[in-house]
Coordinates of C-alpha atoms in Angstrom, one line a residue:
X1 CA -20.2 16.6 5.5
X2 CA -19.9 18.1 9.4
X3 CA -16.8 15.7 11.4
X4 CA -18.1 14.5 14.9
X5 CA -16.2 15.4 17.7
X6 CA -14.1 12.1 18.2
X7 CA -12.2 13.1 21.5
X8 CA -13.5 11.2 24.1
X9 CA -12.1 7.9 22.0
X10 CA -8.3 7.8 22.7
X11 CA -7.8 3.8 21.9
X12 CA -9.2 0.6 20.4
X13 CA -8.0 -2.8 21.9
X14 CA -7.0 -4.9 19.0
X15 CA -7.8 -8.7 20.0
X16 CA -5.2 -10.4 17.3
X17 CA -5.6 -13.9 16.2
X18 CA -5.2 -15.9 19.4
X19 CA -5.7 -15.1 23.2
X20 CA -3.9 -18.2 24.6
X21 CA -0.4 -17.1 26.4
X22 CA 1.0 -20.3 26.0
X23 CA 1.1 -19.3 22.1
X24 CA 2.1 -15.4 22.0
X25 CA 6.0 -16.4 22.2
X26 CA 5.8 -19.4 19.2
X27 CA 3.1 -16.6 17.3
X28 CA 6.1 -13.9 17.4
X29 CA 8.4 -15.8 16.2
X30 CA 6.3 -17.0 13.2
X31 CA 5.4 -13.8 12.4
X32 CA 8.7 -12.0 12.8
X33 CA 10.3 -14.9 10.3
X34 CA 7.8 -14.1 7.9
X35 CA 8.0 -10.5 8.2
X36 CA 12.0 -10.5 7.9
X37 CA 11.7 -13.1 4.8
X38 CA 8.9 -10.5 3.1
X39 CA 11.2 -7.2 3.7
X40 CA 14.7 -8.8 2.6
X41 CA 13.1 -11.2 -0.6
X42 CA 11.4 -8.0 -1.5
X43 CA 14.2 -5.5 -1.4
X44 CA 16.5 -8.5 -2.7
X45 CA 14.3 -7.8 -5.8
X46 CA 14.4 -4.2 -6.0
X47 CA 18.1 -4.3 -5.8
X48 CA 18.3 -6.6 -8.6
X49 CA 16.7 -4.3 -10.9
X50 CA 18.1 -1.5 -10.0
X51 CA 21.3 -2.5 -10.0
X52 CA 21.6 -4.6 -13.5
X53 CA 20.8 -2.0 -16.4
X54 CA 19.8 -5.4 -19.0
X55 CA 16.6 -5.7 -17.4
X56 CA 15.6 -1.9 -17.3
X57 CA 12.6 -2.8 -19.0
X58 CA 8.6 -1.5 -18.2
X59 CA 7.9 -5.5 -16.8
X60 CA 10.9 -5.1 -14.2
X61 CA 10.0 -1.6 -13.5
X62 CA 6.5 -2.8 -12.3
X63 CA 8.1 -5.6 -10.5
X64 CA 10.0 -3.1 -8.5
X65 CA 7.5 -1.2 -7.6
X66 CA 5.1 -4.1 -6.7
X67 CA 8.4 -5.2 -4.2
X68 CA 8.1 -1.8 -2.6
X69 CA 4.3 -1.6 -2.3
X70 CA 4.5 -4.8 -0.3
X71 CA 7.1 -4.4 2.2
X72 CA 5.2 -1.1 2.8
X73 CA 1.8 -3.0 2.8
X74 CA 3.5 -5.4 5.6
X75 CA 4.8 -3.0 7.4
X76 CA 1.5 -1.7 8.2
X77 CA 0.3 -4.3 10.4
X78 CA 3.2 -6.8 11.5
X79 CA 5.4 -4.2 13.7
X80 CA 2.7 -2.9 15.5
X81 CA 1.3 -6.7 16.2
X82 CA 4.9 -7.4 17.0
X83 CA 5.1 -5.2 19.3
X84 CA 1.5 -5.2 21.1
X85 CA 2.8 -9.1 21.6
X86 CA 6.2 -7.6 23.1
X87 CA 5.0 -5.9 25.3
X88 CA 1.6 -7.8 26.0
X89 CA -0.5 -4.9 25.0
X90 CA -3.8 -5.1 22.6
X91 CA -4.0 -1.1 23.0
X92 CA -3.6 1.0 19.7
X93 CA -4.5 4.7 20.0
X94 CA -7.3 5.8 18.3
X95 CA -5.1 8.2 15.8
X96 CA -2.9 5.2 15.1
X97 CA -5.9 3.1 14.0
X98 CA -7.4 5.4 11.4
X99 CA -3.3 6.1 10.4
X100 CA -3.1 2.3 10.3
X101 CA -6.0 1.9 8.3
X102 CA -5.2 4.5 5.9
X103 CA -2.2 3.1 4.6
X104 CA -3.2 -0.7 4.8
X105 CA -6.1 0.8 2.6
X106 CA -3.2 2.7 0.1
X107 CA -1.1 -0.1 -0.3
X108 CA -3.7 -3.2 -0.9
X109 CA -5.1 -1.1 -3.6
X110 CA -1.7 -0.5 -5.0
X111 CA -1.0 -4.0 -5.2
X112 CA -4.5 -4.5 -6.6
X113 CA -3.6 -1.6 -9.4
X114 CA -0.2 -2.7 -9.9
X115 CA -1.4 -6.0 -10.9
X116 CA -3.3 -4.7 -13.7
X117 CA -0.8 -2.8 -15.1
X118 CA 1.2 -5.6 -15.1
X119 CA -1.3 -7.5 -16.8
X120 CA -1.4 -4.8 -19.4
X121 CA 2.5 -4.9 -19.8
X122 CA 2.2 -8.2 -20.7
X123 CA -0.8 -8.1 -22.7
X124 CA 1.4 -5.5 -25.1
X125 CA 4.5 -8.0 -24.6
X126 CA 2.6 -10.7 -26.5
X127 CA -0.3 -9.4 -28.4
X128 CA 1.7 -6.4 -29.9
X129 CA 6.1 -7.4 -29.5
X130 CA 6.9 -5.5 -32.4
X131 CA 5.3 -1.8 -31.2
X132 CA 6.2 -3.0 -27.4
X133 CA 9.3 -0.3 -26.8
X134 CA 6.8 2.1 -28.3
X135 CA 4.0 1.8 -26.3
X136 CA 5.2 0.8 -23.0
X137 CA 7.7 3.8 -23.3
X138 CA 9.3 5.3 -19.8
X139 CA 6.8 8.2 -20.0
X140 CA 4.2 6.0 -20.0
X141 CA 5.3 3.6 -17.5
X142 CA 6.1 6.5 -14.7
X143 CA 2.5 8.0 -15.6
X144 CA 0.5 4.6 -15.1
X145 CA 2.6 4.2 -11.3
X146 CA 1.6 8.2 -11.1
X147 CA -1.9 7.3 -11.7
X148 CA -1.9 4.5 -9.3
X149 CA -0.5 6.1 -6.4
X150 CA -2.7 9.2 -6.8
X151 CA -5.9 7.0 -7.2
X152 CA -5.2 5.2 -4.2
X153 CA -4.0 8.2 -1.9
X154 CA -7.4 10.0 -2.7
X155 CA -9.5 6.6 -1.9
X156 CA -7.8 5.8 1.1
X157 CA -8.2 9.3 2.3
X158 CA -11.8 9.3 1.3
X159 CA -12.4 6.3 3.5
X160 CA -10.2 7.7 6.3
X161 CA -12.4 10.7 6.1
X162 CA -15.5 8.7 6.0
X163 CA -14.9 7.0 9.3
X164 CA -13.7 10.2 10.8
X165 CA -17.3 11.4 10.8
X166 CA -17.9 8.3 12.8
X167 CA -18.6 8.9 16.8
X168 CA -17.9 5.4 19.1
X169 CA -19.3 4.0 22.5
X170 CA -17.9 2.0 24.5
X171 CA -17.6 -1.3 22.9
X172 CA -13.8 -0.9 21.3
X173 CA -12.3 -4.3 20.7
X174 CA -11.7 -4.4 17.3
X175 CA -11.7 -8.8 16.6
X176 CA -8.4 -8.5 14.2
X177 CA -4.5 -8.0 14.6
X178 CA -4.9 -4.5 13.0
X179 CA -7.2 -1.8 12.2
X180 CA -9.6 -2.9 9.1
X181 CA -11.8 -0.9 7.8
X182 CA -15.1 -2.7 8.2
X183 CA -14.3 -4.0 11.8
X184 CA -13.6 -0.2 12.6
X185 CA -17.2 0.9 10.9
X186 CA -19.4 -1.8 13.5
X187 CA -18.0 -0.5 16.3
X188 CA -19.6 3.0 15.6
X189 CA -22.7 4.3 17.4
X190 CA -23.4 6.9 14.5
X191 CA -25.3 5.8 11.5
X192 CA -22.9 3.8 8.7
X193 CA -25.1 3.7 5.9
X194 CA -23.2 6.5 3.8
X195 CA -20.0 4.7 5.0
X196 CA -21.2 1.6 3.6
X197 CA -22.5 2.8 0.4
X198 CA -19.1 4.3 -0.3
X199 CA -17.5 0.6 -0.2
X200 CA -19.7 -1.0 -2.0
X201 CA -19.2 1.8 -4.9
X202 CA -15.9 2.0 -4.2
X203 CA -14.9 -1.5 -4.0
X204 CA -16.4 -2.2 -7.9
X205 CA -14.9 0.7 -9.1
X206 CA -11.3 -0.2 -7.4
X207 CA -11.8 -3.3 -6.9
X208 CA -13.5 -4.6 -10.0
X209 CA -11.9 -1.9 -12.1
X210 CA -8.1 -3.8 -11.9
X211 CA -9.9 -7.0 -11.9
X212 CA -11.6 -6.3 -15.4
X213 CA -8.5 -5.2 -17.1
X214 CA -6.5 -8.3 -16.2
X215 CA -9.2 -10.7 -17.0
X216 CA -9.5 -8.8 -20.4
X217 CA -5.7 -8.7 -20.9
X218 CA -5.4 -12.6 -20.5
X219 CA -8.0 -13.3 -22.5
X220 CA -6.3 -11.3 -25.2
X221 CA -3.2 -13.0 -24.1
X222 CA -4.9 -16.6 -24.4
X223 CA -6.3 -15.6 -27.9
X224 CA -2.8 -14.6 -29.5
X225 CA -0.7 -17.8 -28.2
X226 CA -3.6 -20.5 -29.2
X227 CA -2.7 -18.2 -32.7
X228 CA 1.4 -19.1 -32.4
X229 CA 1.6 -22.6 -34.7
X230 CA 4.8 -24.0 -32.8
X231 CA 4.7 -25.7 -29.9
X232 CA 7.8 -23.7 -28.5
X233 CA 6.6 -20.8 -29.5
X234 CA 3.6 -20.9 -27.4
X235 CA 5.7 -22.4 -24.5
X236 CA 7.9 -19.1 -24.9
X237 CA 5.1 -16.8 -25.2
X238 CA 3.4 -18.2 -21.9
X239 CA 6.6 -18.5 -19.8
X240 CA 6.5 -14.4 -20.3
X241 CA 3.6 -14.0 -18.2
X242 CA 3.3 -17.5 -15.8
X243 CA 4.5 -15.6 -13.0
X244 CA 2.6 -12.3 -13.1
X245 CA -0.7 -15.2 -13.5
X246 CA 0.5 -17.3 -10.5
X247 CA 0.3 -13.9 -8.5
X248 CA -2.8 -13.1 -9.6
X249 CA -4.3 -16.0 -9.1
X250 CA -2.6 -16.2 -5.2
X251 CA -3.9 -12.7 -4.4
X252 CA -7.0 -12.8 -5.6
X253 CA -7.5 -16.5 -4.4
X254 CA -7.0 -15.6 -0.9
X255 CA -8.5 -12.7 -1.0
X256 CA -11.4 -14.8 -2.4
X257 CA -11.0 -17.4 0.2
X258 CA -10.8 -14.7 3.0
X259 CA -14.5 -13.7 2.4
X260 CA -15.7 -16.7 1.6
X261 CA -15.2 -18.3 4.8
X262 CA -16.0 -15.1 6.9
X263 CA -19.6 -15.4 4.9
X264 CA -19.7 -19.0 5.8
X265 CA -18.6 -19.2 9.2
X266 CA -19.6 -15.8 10.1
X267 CA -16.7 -15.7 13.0
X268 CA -14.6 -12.5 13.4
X269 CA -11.5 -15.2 14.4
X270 CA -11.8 -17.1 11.5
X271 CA -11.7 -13.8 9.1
X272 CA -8.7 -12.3 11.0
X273 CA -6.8 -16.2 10.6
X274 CA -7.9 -15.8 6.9
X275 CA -6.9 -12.3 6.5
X276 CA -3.0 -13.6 7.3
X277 CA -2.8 -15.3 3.8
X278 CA -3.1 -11.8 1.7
X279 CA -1.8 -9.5 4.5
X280 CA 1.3 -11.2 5.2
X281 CA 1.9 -14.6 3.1
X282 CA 1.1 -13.2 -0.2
X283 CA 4.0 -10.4 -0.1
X284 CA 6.2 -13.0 1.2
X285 CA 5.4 -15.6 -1.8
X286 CA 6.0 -13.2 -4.4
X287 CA 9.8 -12.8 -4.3
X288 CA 9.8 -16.1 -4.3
X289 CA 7.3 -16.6 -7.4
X290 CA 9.3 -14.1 -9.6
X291 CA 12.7 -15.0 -8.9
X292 CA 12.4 -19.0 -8.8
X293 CA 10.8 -18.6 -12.4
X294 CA 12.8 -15.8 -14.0
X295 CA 16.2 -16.5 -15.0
X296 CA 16.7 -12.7 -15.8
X297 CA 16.0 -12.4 -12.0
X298 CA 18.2 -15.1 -11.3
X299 CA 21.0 -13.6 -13.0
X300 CA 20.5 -10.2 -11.6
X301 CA 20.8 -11.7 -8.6
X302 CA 23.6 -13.5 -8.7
X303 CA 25.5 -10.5 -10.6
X304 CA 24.3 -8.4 -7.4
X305 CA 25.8 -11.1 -5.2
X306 CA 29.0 -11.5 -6.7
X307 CA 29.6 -7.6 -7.2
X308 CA 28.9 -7.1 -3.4
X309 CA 32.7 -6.1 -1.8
X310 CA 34.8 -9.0 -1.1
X311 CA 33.4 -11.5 -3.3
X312 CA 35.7 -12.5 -6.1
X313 CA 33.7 -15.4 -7.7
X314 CA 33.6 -15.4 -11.6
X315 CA 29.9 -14.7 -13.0
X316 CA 28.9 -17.3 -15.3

């Protein structure tokens, strides 16, 4: 596969969400809030588990790294929109878009990936607590994140690569607040039909793929606590895994909602208004959804709290 000269394209003009000046000042705001609240709830999180050795455990270890996927997945689009609103700018150079969409490619998959692991981790939590330590052993755990990073660095290079090929004309307003993927492929004058083969095949295999495994996990899941006789002990069971469902069920909700209503109302606006919900709401929920419902959370963070340098308050 020959690359196309892509020199004479130096920029794209991203069009964001909204076009009205009267609403760029109350937009940044919004967005900055949000942004801040996604970056400190999700390091709050990684600092809790790193910090409390009790809940070293393979569920807490996936949190972690779920927390650090997302601030990174943020990151990829809410600065620069930030700052094309600063400065009243919708230019983004052409090697910062394919850059852009590189890693907002890496990190949704991650979180996709991540997900299903999870899903597994629980799945072995319930279904098998007596062999748990065994099979969700540190080796394992580190290999399974391993895994998922290096699946998702080759298939968001392979798409990065795939658009490189790509030559452009002069239409470059890309209807979104950052560079997507299949907004960047319609502005091409070169042929896309390999390009678009490539996400269709891709996006069952990555995207079905994770989707499969936590459908088949719950199901699993479901199947072993109808099994549990007490009423407590089913309530116990399910409280193990209500959060990890309630994230699932967000991100792939919006995610669901997000192409739903760009097949319905076929309006670029509506799809980038949509996209906000798993780009930037979703990593901002989940802080919230792990720590308001785990009391081993809770107490890590509070420990964390009261261990930080001048506070004297007694844990209990």
């Amino acid at each position: 596969m020959e690359l196309e000269n892509n020199t004479q394209i130096s920029k794209f003009l991203l069009l964001g969400l909204s076009e009205k000046p009267e609403l760029q000042i109350l937009r940044f705001a919004i967005f900055l809030s949000m942004y801040l609240i996604t970056v400190f709830g999700n390091l709050l999180i990684i600092l809790a588990v790193s910090s409390d050795s009790r809940i070293h455990t393979p569920m807490y270890f996936f949190l972690s790294n779920l927390s650090f996927v997302d601030i990174c997945f943020t990151s990829t689009t809410i600065p620069n929109m930030l700052w094309n609103i600063q400065t009243h700018s919708k230019v983004i150079t052409y090697e910062a878009c394919i850059t852009q969409m590189y890693f907002y490619i890496l990190f949704a998959g991650l979180d996709d990936i991540l997900l299903a692991v999870m899903a597994y981790d629980r799945y072995v939590a319930i279904c098998h607590p007596l062999q748990y330590m065994v099979i969700m052993s540190p080796r394992l755990c580190g290999l399974l994140v391993l895994l998922s990073w290096t699946m998702n660095i080759m298939y968001s290079l392979l798409h990065s690569l795939m658009v490189l090929r790509l030559s452009f004309c002069s239409d470059l307003e890309i209807h979104h607040f950052f560079c997507e993927l299949n907004q960047v492929i319609q502005l091409s004058c070169s042929d896309t039909f390999l390009n678009n083969i490539v996400i269709y095949i891709s996006t069952a295999l990555f995207g079905g793929g994770p989707f499969a495994g936590i459908i088949y996990s719950y199901s699993k899941i479901v199947s072993s606590i109808t099994g549990i006789s007490s009423a407590q002990g089913k309530y116990k069971a399910f409280s193990t895994c209500a959060s990890h469902l309630s994230v699932v069920s967000l991100f792939y909700g919006t995610i669901l909602g997000v192409y739903l209503s760009s097949a319905v109302t076929h309006s670029s606006h509506t799809h980038a208004t949509a996209s906000v919900m798993y780009t930037v709401v979703m990593p901002m929920l989940n802080p919230f959804i792990y720590s308001l419902r785990n009391k081993d959370i809770k107490r890590s963070l509070k420990r964390f709290y009261l261990g930080m340098p001048g506070i004297k308050l007694p844990i209990t």
